[in-house]
Tab-separated table of C-alpha atoms and ligand atoms in Angstrom:
chain	number	residue	atom	x	y	z
A	3	UNK	CA	164.721	-10.348	6.629
A	4	UNK	CA	165.996	-6.921	5.658
A	5	UNK	CA	164.139	-4.144	7.367
A	6	UNK	CA	166.263	-1.099	6.625
A	7	UNK	CA	166.665	1.309	9.493
A	8	UNK	CA	163.122	1.158	10.871
A	9	UNK	CA	162.888	0.359	14.605
A	10	UNK	CA	161.304	-2.989	15.485
A	11	UNK	CA	157.676	-2.425	16.522
A	12	UNK	CA	156.841	-4.455	19.571
A	13	UNK	CA	153.349	-2.992	19.477
A	14	UNK	CA	150.501	-5.329	18.543
A	15	UNK	CA	149.428	-3.433	15.468
A	16	UNK	CA	150.847	-1.653	13.633
A	17	UNK	CA	153.635	-4.196	13.828
A	18	UNK	CA	156.851	-5.003	12.026
A	19	UNK	CA	156.120	-6.291	8.536
A	20	UNK	CA	158.436	-8.145	6.160
A	21	UNK	CA	160.245	-6.475	3.310
A	22	UNK	CA	158.094	-8.451	0.811
A	23	UNK	CA	154.910	-7.129	2.432
A	24	UNK	CA	156.239	-3.564	2.235
A	25	UNK	CA	157.302	-4.054	-1.391
A	26	UNK	CA	153.745	-5.163	-2.288
A	27	UNK	CA	152.710	-1.515	-1.753
A	28	UNK	CA	154.847	-0.181	-4.607
A	29	UNK	CA	152.143	-0.452	-7.223
A	30	UNK	CA	148.993	1.604	-7.850
A	31	UNK	CA	145.833	-0.349	-8.402
A	32	UNK	CA	142.546	0.736	-9.931
A	33	UNK	CA	139.547	-0.109	-7.801
A	34	UNK	CA	137.577	-1.187	-10.926
A	35	UNK	CA	140.369	-3.346	-12.202
A	36	UNK	CA	139.596	-7.080	-12.449
A	37	UNK	CA	143.033	-7.976	-11.202
A	38	UNK	CA	142.530	-5.956	-8.018
A	39	UNK	CA	139.097	-7.407	-7.458
A	40	UNK	CA	140.502	-10.876	-7.853
A	41	UNK	CA	142.954	-10.064	-5.025
A	42	UNK	CA	140.069	-8.997	-2.763
A	43	UNK	CA	138.182	-12.208	-3.588
A	44	UNK	CA	141.164	-14.403	-2.795
A	45	UNK	CA	141.707	-12.696	0.555
A	46	UNK	CA	138.031	-13.243	1.422
A	47	UNK	CA	138.289	-16.934	0.576
A	48	UNK	CA	141.588	-17.469	2.431
A	49	UNK	CA	140.494	-15.900	5.726
A	50	UNK	CA	137.265	-17.951	5.809
A	51	UNK	CA	139.417	-21.040	5.316
A	52	UNK	CA	141.536	-20.196	8.348
A	53	UNK	CA	138.508	-20.785	10.598
A	54	UNK	CA	137.195	-23.721	8.432
A	55	UNK	CA	134.107	-21.705	7.590
A	56	UNK	CA	133.340	-23.624	4.396
A	57	UNK	CA	130.367	-22.364	2.400
A	58	UNK	CA	128.323	-21.342	5.425
A	59	UNK	CA	130.532	-18.344	6.227
A	60	UNK	CA	131.635	-15.344	4.204
A	61	UNK	CA	134.170	-12.582	4.741
A	62	UNK	CA	133.074	-8.977	4.477
A	63	UNK	CA	136.081	-6.592	4.410
A	64	UNK	CA	135.695	-3.009	5.531
A	65	UNK	CA	137.847	0.080	5.219
A	66	UNK	CA	139.301	1.481	8.435
A	67	UNK	CA	140.983	0.201	11.557
A	68	UNK	CA	139.774	-2.866	13.442
A	69	UNK	CA	137.375	-0.921	15.644
A	70	UNK	CA	135.419	0.125	12.496
A	71	UNK	CA	134.726	-3.531	11.780
A	72	UNK	CA	133.725	-4.268	15.382
A	73	UNK	CA	131.259	-1.408	15.241
A	74	UNK	CA	129.999	-2.505	11.836
A	75	UNK	CA	129.490	-6.086	13.071
A	76	UNK	CA	127.495	-4.982	16.075
A	77	UNK	CA	125.528	-2.421	14.150
A	78	UNK	CA	124.644	-4.796	11.334
A	79	UNK	CA	124.094	-8.042	13.203
A	80	UNK	CA	122.501	-7.103	16.513
A	81	UNK	CA	118.841	-6.171	15.941
A	82	UNK	CA	117.978	-2.679	17.101
A	83	UNK	CA	116.003	-4.158	19.994
A	84	UNK	CA	118.710	-6.682	20.765
A	85	UNK	CA	120.817	-6.802	23.949
A	86	UNK	CA	124.512	-7.476	24.106
A	87	UNK	CA	126.403	-9.087	26.972
A	88	UNK	CA	130.051	-8.000	27.230
A	89	UNK	CA	132.201	-9.964	29.670
A	90	UNK	CA	134.559	-7.084	30.455
A	91	UNK	CA	138.126	-7.701	31.517
A	92	UNK	CA	139.919	-4.922	29.709
A	93	UNK	CA	140.156	-1.899	27.451
A	94	UNK	CA	138.936	-3.586	24.258
A	95	UNK	CA	135.919	-5.089	26.029
A	96	UNK	CA	135.138	-1.577	27.353
A	97	UNK	CA	135.382	-0.271	23.816
A	98	UNK	CA	132.629	-2.719	22.723
A	99	UNK	CA	130.431	-1.448	25.601
A	100	UNK	CA	130.974	2.089	24.322
A	101	UNK	CA	130.095	1.014	20.772
A	102	UNK	CA	126.823	-0.521	21.971
A	103	UNK	CA	125.941	2.704	23.773
A	104	UNK	CA	126.749	4.854	20.714
A	105	UNK	CA	124.591	2.563	18.604
A	106	UNK	CA	121.736	2.515	21.074
A	107	UNK	CA	121.940	-1.252	21.607
A	108	UNK	CA	121.111	-2.339	25.157
A	109	UNK	CA	124.287	-3.668	26.784
A	110	UNK	CA	125.184	-5.601	29.893
A	111	UNK	CA	128.660	-4.599	31.060
A	112	UNK	CA	129.729	-7.665	33.052
A	113	UNK	CA	132.829	-6.831	35.131
A	114	UNK	CA	135.506	-9.547	35.192
A	115	UNK	CA	138.764	-8.773	37.017
A	116	UNK	CA	141.509	-7.789	34.468
A	117	UNK	CA	143.734	-10.591	35.659
A	118	UNK	CA	141.016	-13.264	35.332
A	119	UNK	CA	139.706	-14.826	32.066
A	120	UNK	CA	136.075	-14.709	30.904
A	121	UNK	CA	134.821	-18.280	31.061
A	122	UNK	CA	131.877	-20.336	29.949
A	123	UNK	CA	130.615	-20.523	33.548
A	124	UNK	CA	130.589	-16.696	33.896
A	125	UNK	CA	128.658	-16.324	30.607
A	126	UNK	CA	126.364	-19.197	31.374
A	127	UNK	CA	125.345	-17.653	34.687
A	128	UNK	CA	124.753	-14.229	33.063
A	129	UNK	CA	122.662	-15.733	30.252
A	130	UNK	CA	120.595	-17.755	32.717
A	131	UNK	CA	119.987	-14.613	34.786
A	132	UNK	CA	118.846	-12.461	31.829
A	133	UNK	CA	116.907	-14.199	29.062
A	134	UNK	CA	116.576	-10.852	27.212
A	135	UNK	CA	120.231	-10.948	26.189
A	136	UNK	CA	120.344	-11.771	22.448
A	137	UNK	CA	124.120	-11.674	21.823
A	138	UNK	CA	127.417	-12.061	23.593
A	139	UNK	CA	130.358	-9.978	22.346
A	140	UNK	CA	133.517	-11.698	23.438
A	141	UNK	CA	137.049	-10.464	23.063
A	142	UNK	CA	139.224	-13.530	22.425
A	143	UNK	CA	142.653	-12.171	23.422
A	144	UNK	CA	142.120	-9.009	25.539
A	145	UNK	CA	145.070	-7.084	24.235
A	146	UNK	CA	144.850	-4.625	27.135
A	147	UNK	CA	146.624	-7.039	29.489
A	148	UNK	CA	147.383	-9.892	26.964
A	149	UNK	CA	144.711	-12.134	28.536
A	150	UNK	CA	143.542	-15.285	26.786
A	151	UNK	CA	139.777	-15.614	27.342
A	152	UNK	CA	138.068	-18.979	27.191
A	153	UNK	CA	136.416	-18.679	23.771
A	154	UNK	CA	135.387	-22.357	23.595
A	155	UNK	CA	133.658	-22.178	26.945
A	156	UNK	CA	131.878	-18.942	26.028
A	157	UNK	CA	130.795	-20.447	22.673
A	158	UNK	CA	129.369	-23.510	24.401
A	159	UNK	CA	127.397	-21.316	26.814
A	160	UNK	CA	126.010	-19.323	23.892
A	161	UNK	CA	125.007	-22.427	21.989
A	162	UNK	CA	123.414	-23.953	25.136
A	163	UNK	CA	121.272	-20.859	25.582
A	164	UNK	CA	120.644	-20.252	21.857
A	165	UNK	CA	122.183	-16.774	21.884
A	166	UNK	CA	124.377	-15.153	19.199
A	167	UNK	CA	128.122	-14.811	19.619
A	168	UNK	CA	130.243	-12.059	18.048
A	169	UNK	CA	133.968	-12.555	18.609
A	170	UNK	CA	136.528	-9.745	18.587
A	171	UNK	CA	139.480	-11.936	17.547
A	172	UNK	CA	141.510	-8.925	16.376
A	173	UNK	CA	144.722	-9.869	18.113
A	174	UNK	CA	144.348	-13.666	17.975
A	175	UNK	CA	143.014	-14.518	14.536
A	176	UNK	CA	145.566	-16.505	12.428
A	177	UNK	CA	147.756	-17.171	15.507
A	178	UNK	CA	145.526	-18.908	18.072
A	179	UNK	CA	143.485	-21.820	16.867
A	180	UNK	CA	139.826	-20.954	16.059
A	181	UNK	CA	137.724	-23.561	14.258
A	182	UNK	CA	134.114	-22.558	13.803
A	183	UNK	CA	133.036	-26.221	13.517
A	184	UNK	CA	134.223	-26.808	17.099
A	185	UNK	CA	133.647	-23.271	18.411
A	186	UNK	CA	130.486	-21.938	16.726
A	187	UNK	CA	129.980	-18.185	16.415
A	188	UNK	CA	127.800	-15.820	14.385
A	189	UNK	CA	130.672	-13.540	13.421
A	190	UNK	CA	134.350	-13.002	14.053
A	191	UNK	CA	136.143	-9.676	13.587
A	192	UNK	CA	139.832	-9.275	12.731
A	193	UNK	CA	142.051	-6.912	10.790
A	194	UNK	CA	144.886	-6.662	8.291
A	195	UNK	CA	147.552	-5.324	10.605
A	196	UNK	CA	147.678	-7.942	13.387
A	197	UNK	CA	148.644	-11.628	13.304
A	198	UNK	CA	148.347	-11.847	9.495
A	199	UNK	CA	151.212	-9.304	9.563
A	200	UNK	CA	149.749	-6.992	6.899
A	201	UNK	CA	149.719	-3.187	7.315
A	202	UNK	CA	146.853	-1.464	9.135
A	203	UNK	CA	143.887	-0.014	7.224
A	204	UNK	CA	141.198	-2.621	6.806
A	205	UNK	CA	139.228	-4.942	9.023
A	206	UNK	CA	137.059	-7.879	8.068
A	207	UNK	CA	134.117	-9.737	9.545
A	208	UNK	CA	133.796	-13.485	8.969
A	209	UNK	CA	130.067	-14.011	9.329
A	210	UNK	CA	127.498	-16.760	8.912
A	211	UNK	CA	125.868	-16.008	5.562
A	212	UNK	CA	122.362	-17.013	6.616
A	213	UNK	CA	122.438	-14.477	9.468
A	214	UNK	CA	123.938	-11.655	7.380
A	215	UNK	CA	121.471	-12.164	4.562
A	216	UNK	CA	118.537	-11.276	6.725
A	217	UNK	CA	120.045	-8.162	8.236
A	218	UNK	CA	119.180	-5.789	5.363
A	219	UNK	CA	118.300	-2.328	6.741
A	220	UNK	CA	119.391	-3.096	10.274
A	221	UNK	CA	122.591	-1.030	10.358
A	222	UNK	CA	122.427	2.486	11.795
A	223	UNK	CA	125.014	3.820	9.300
A	224	UNK	CA	125.524	3.516	5.540
A	225	UNK	CA	129.313	3.313	5.662
A	226	UNK	CA	129.204	0.751	8.445
A	227	UNK	CA	126.520	-1.460	6.808
A	228	UNK	CA	128.136	-4.851	6.284
A	229	UNK	CA	125.016	-6.200	4.581
A	230	UNK	CA	125.220	-3.503	1.984
A	231	UNK	CA	128.949	-3.954	1.530
A	232	UNK	CA	128.346	-7.716	1.151
A	233	UNK	CA	125.499	-7.437	-1.357
A	234	UNK	CA	127.503	-4.901	-3.478
A	235	UNK	CA	130.676	-6.985	-3.367
A	236	UNK	CA	128.879	-10.185	-4.309
A	237	UNK	CA	127.200	-8.430	-7.205
A	238	UNK	CA	130.129	-6.403	-8.586
A	239	UNK	CA	133.259	-7.996	-6.990
A	240	UNK	CA	134.153	-4.425	-6.087
A	241	UNK	CA	134.297	-2.614	-2.780
A	242	UNK	CA	131.600	-0.069	-2.101
A	243	UNK	CA	133.488	3.190	-1.969
A	244	UNK	CA	137.263	3.631	-2.408
A	245	UNK	CA	139.173	0.565	-1.218
A	246	UNK	CA	142.504	0.837	0.672
A	247	UNK	CA	144.256	-0.622	-2.392
A	248	UNK	CA	147.792	-0.671	-1.022
A	249	UNK	CA	146.628	-2.256	2.223
A	250	UNK	CA	144.751	-4.967	0.295
A	251	UNK	CA	147.773	-5.653	-1.958
A	252	UNK	CA	150.037	-5.892	1.114
A	253	UNK	CA	147.599	-8.185	2.898
A	254	UNK	CA	147.531	-10.580	-0.108
A	255	UNK	CA	151.313	-10.913	0.048
A	256	UNK	CA	151.207	-11.185	3.861
A	257	UNK	CA	148.762	-14.057	3.619
A	258	UNK	CA	150.967	-15.734	1.029
A	259	UNK	CA	153.794	-15.618	3.626
A	260	UNK	CA	151.455	-16.889	6.300
A	261	UNK	CA	150.597	-19.873	4.145
A	262	UNK	CA	154.258	-20.483	3.200
A	263	UNK	CA	155.243	-20.421	6.879
A	264	UNK	CA	152.758	-23.246	7.495
A	265	UNK	CA	149.610	-21.367	8.548
A	266	UNK	CA	148.165	-20.878	12.016
A	267	UNK	CA	150.072	-23.653	13.860
A	268	UNK	CA	153.451	-22.440	12.659
A	269	UNK	CA	152.599	-18.829	13.372
A	270	UNK	CA	151.538	-19.827	16.874
A	271	UNK	CA	154.782	-21.723	17.327
A	272	UNK	CA	156.833	-18.672	16.378
A	273	UNK	CA	154.838	-16.286	18.578
A	274	UNK	CA	154.995	-18.765	21.490
A	275	UNK	CA	158.789	-18.921	21.129
A	276	UNK	CA	158.920	-15.118	21.001
A	277	UNK	CA	156.799	-14.898	24.118
A	278	UNK	CA	158.789	-17.480	26.124
A	279	UNK	CA	162.109	-15.903	25.092
A	280	UNK	CA	160.866	-12.454	26.116
A	281	UNK	CA	159.522	-13.556	29.514
A	282	UNK	CA	162.674	-15.557	30.291
A	283	UNK	CA	164.966	-12.702	29.289
A	284	UNK	CA	162.994	-10.103	31.137
A	285	UNK	CA	162.809	-12.374	34.266
A	286	UNK	CA	166.629	-12.383	34.323
A	287	UNK	CA	166.493	-8.607	34.580
A	288	UNK	CA	163.916	-8.852	37.445
A	289	UNK	CA	160.694	-8.088	35.449
A	290	UNK	CA	157.519	-9.965	36.357
A	291	UNK	CA	154.565	-10.437	33.979
A	292	UNK	CA	151.246	-9.161	35.255
A	293	UNK	CA	149.363	-12.321	34.192
A	294	UNK	CA	149.731	-15.906	35.361
A	295	UNK	CA	151.237	-18.203	32.687
A	296	UNK	CA	147.937	-20.121	32.229
A	297	UNK	CA	146.101	-17.035	31.024
A	298	UNK	CA	148.975	-15.337	29.168
A	299	UNK	CA	148.330	-15.348	25.405
A	300	UNK	CA	151.508	-15.397	23.322
A	301	UNK	CA	150.536	-12.085	21.698
A	302	UNK	CA	151.501	-9.302	24.090
A	303	UNK	CA	153.002	-9.384	27.598
A	304	UNK	CA	152.220	-6.861	30.312
A	305	UNK	CA	155.144	-6.314	32.720
A	306	UNK	CA	155.032	-4.571	36.093
A	307	UNK	CA	156.914	-1.333	35.848
A	308	UNK	CA	160.086	-1.072	38.003
A	309	UNK	CA	159.153	0.455	41.398
A	310	UNK	CA	162.548	2.307	41.373
A	311	UNK	CA	162.107	6.152	41.702
A	312	UNK	CA	164.422	6.571	38.675
A	313	UNK	CA	161.825	4.925	36.391
A	314	UNK	CA	159.417	6.786	34.213
A	315	UNK	CA	157.816	5.249	31.141
A	316	UNK	CA	158.462	8.129	28.730
A	317	UNK	CA	162.262	8.076	29.295
A	318	UNK	CA	162.317	4.255	29.364
A	319	UNK	CA	160.396	4.183	26.097
A	320	UNK	CA	162.554	6.786	24.392
A	321	UNK	CA	165.879	5.245	25.428
A	322	UNK	CA	164.737	1.776	24.357
A	323	UNK	CA	163.470	3.243	21.059
A	324	UNK	CA	166.855	4.822	20.495
A	325	UNK	CA	168.283	1.287	20.734
A	326	UNK	CA	165.884	0.218	17.968
A	327	UNK	CA	162.823	-1.193	19.795
A	328	UNK	CA	159.381	0.357	20.252
A	329	UNK	CA	157.584	-0.702	23.407
A	330	UNK	CA	153.966	-0.068	24.342
A	331	UNK	CA	152.483	1.694	27.335
A	332	UNK	CA	150.413	-0.273	29.831
A	333	UNK	CA	146.648	-0.162	29.627
A	334	UNK	CA	145.641	-1.213	33.083
A	335	UNK	CA	143.719	0.974	35.434
A	336	UNK	CA	145.179	-0.052	38.847
A	337	UNK	CA	148.837	-0.977	38.392
A	338	UNK	CA	151.772	0.771	36.629
A	339	UNK	CA	152.805	-1.489	33.729
A	340	UNK	CA	154.227	-1.494	30.233
A	341	UNK	CA	153.660	-3.963	27.366
A	342	UNK	CA	155.807	-5.751	24.873
A	343	UNK	CA	154.256	-7.360	21.772
A	344	UNK	CA	155.311	-10.800	20.517
A	345	UNK	CA	153.669	-10.570	17.079
A	346	UNK	CA	154.870	-9.332	13.718
A	347	UNK	CA	157.619	-10.424	11.287
A	348	UNK	CA	160.076	-10.998	14.116
A	349	UNK	CA	161.592	-14.059	15.777
A	350	UNK	CA	163.211	-15.015	19.057
A	351	UNK	CA	166.426	-13.203	18.084
A	352	UNK	CA	164.528	-9.908	18.189
A	353	UNK	CA	163.213	-10.792	21.615
A	354	UNK	CA	166.706	-11.463	22.915
A	355	UNK	CA	167.823	-8.170	21.389
A	356	UNK	CA	164.991	-6.162	23.005
A	357	UNK	CA	165.928	-7.663	26.374
A	358	UNK	CA	169.499	-6.356	25.970
A	359	UNK	CA	168.135	-3.021	24.798
A	360	UNK	CA	166.006	-2.887	27.999
A	361	UNK	CA	169.038	-3.954	30.103
A	362	UNK	CA	171.132	-1.104	28.687
A	363	UNK	CA	168.280	1.299	29.263
A	364	UNK	CA	167.926	0.261	32.926
A	365	UNK	CA	171.626	0.857	33.406
A	366	UNK	CA	171.586	4.221	31.651
A	367	UNK	CA	168.620	5.372	33.729
A	368	UNK	CA	170.184	4.122	36.948
A	369	UNK	CA	167.285	1.794	37.732
A	370	UNK	CA	168.279	-0.837	40.309
A	371	UNK	CA	164.954	-1.997	41.719
A	372	UNK	CA	163.230	-3.840	38.824
A	373	UNK	CA	161.153	-6.504	40.473
A	374	UNK	CA	157.846	-5.441	42.072
A	375	UNK	CA	158.465	-4.913	45.812
A	376	UNK	CA	156.239	-7.784	46.944
A	377	UNK	CA	158.105	-10.191	44.614
A	378	UNK	CA	161.431	-8.843	45.749
A	379	UNK	CA	160.489	-9.442	49.388
A	380	UNK	CA	159.315	-12.967	48.607
A	381	UNK	CA	162.604	-13.739	46.834
A	382	UNK	CA	164.670	-12.347	49.768
B	2	PLP	C1	143.763	-3.960	17.866
B	2	PLP	C2	142.503	-4.400	18.509
B	2	PLP	C3	141.239	-3.835	18.116
B	2	PLP	C4	141.131	-2.758	17.079
B	2	PLP	O1	141.894	-1.663	17.362
B	2	PLP	P1	142.149	-0.567	16.214
B	2	PLP	O2	143.029	0.397	16.901
B	2	PLP	O3	140.834	-0.036	15.839
B	2	PLP	O4	142.754	-1.290	15.071
B	2	PLP	C5	140.106	-4.374	18.662
B	2	PLP	N1	140.156	-5.343	19.560
B	2	PLP	C6	141.305	-5.902	19.969
B	2	PLP	C7	141.267	-7.004	20.973
B	2	PLP	C8	142.542	-5.428	19.463
B	2	PLP	O5	143.652	-5.993	19.869
């Protein structure tokens, strides 16, 4: 893989893309052109296939970053008098709560500790307690800490209570297994620039057709109306409003590479190897992950920041970037952390290399105390 002189992005979107994916953006496409519209149609088909959606599900793509599609899904699918339960263990869950408030949808913000997964039992109890909840909005991998939530358990609880389920699978789709036949949901939201390894700029909602088809006029916003986007696209094969043509072309080629690699299971295997190599290497330097292994998704790892007084994230970030690797700040409220992504067109070699870049940075900054103090005491 030739990447030129770009640093390696260890951020979970935008992420490092392959040369082939970048080269797919060297053409200009007309939005009315049949060839371009065939590309859109093929992407829609392929992503529905990834979750085994068959003919019951359709994919509605939408311009914008992933959040735009989350907002569109909630605005289009949750009735105006509906009520959304958000099991909240991190920043992306909190974002859904904010979306509901903006859209004037009643929302139950159910606090779950950020080092604990949302489970079927937690959702089951909340649904039993409040029969007026119509939908659960569940983040699959909470990218804030890298937490793997129990999507199967949550789906079972929703089915048992007959409530809708909207899944934010932004950072897990195409890497972690999701089969709608085993894990039913109303809709799942993902985007071009995450585990499919495209470039950022469009999201998409994989939604049960029968539900979408009776949501005409429910959305609060024209641009965010997935029903309208769907009806127009089915009728004309075109996007409503200017499509992100280069992003779509890149996503097509990114999906080709996903299929050539062997699909979701092979992508998961590569990301899992990346994650294990990273955690092992960082452990040798003294770093400890924030999450327990059982709840750590192989997508992004949160590490405790070194307690050494010589540490500050900005310098650590800049010096590691100068060695070719872009880290990500922490997103936790209580503890000082930083994050390293495992996704993108990278393999275990890159993870070994980022560990040596971090090692050199620690030395250059004069950081000696790397392990959290409690862990250091335990080890002593
Ligand atoms: C990336 C991500 C989003 C969308 O973020 P954008 O910045 O709008 O692309 C939403 N949810 C999760 C869990 C994510 O990881």
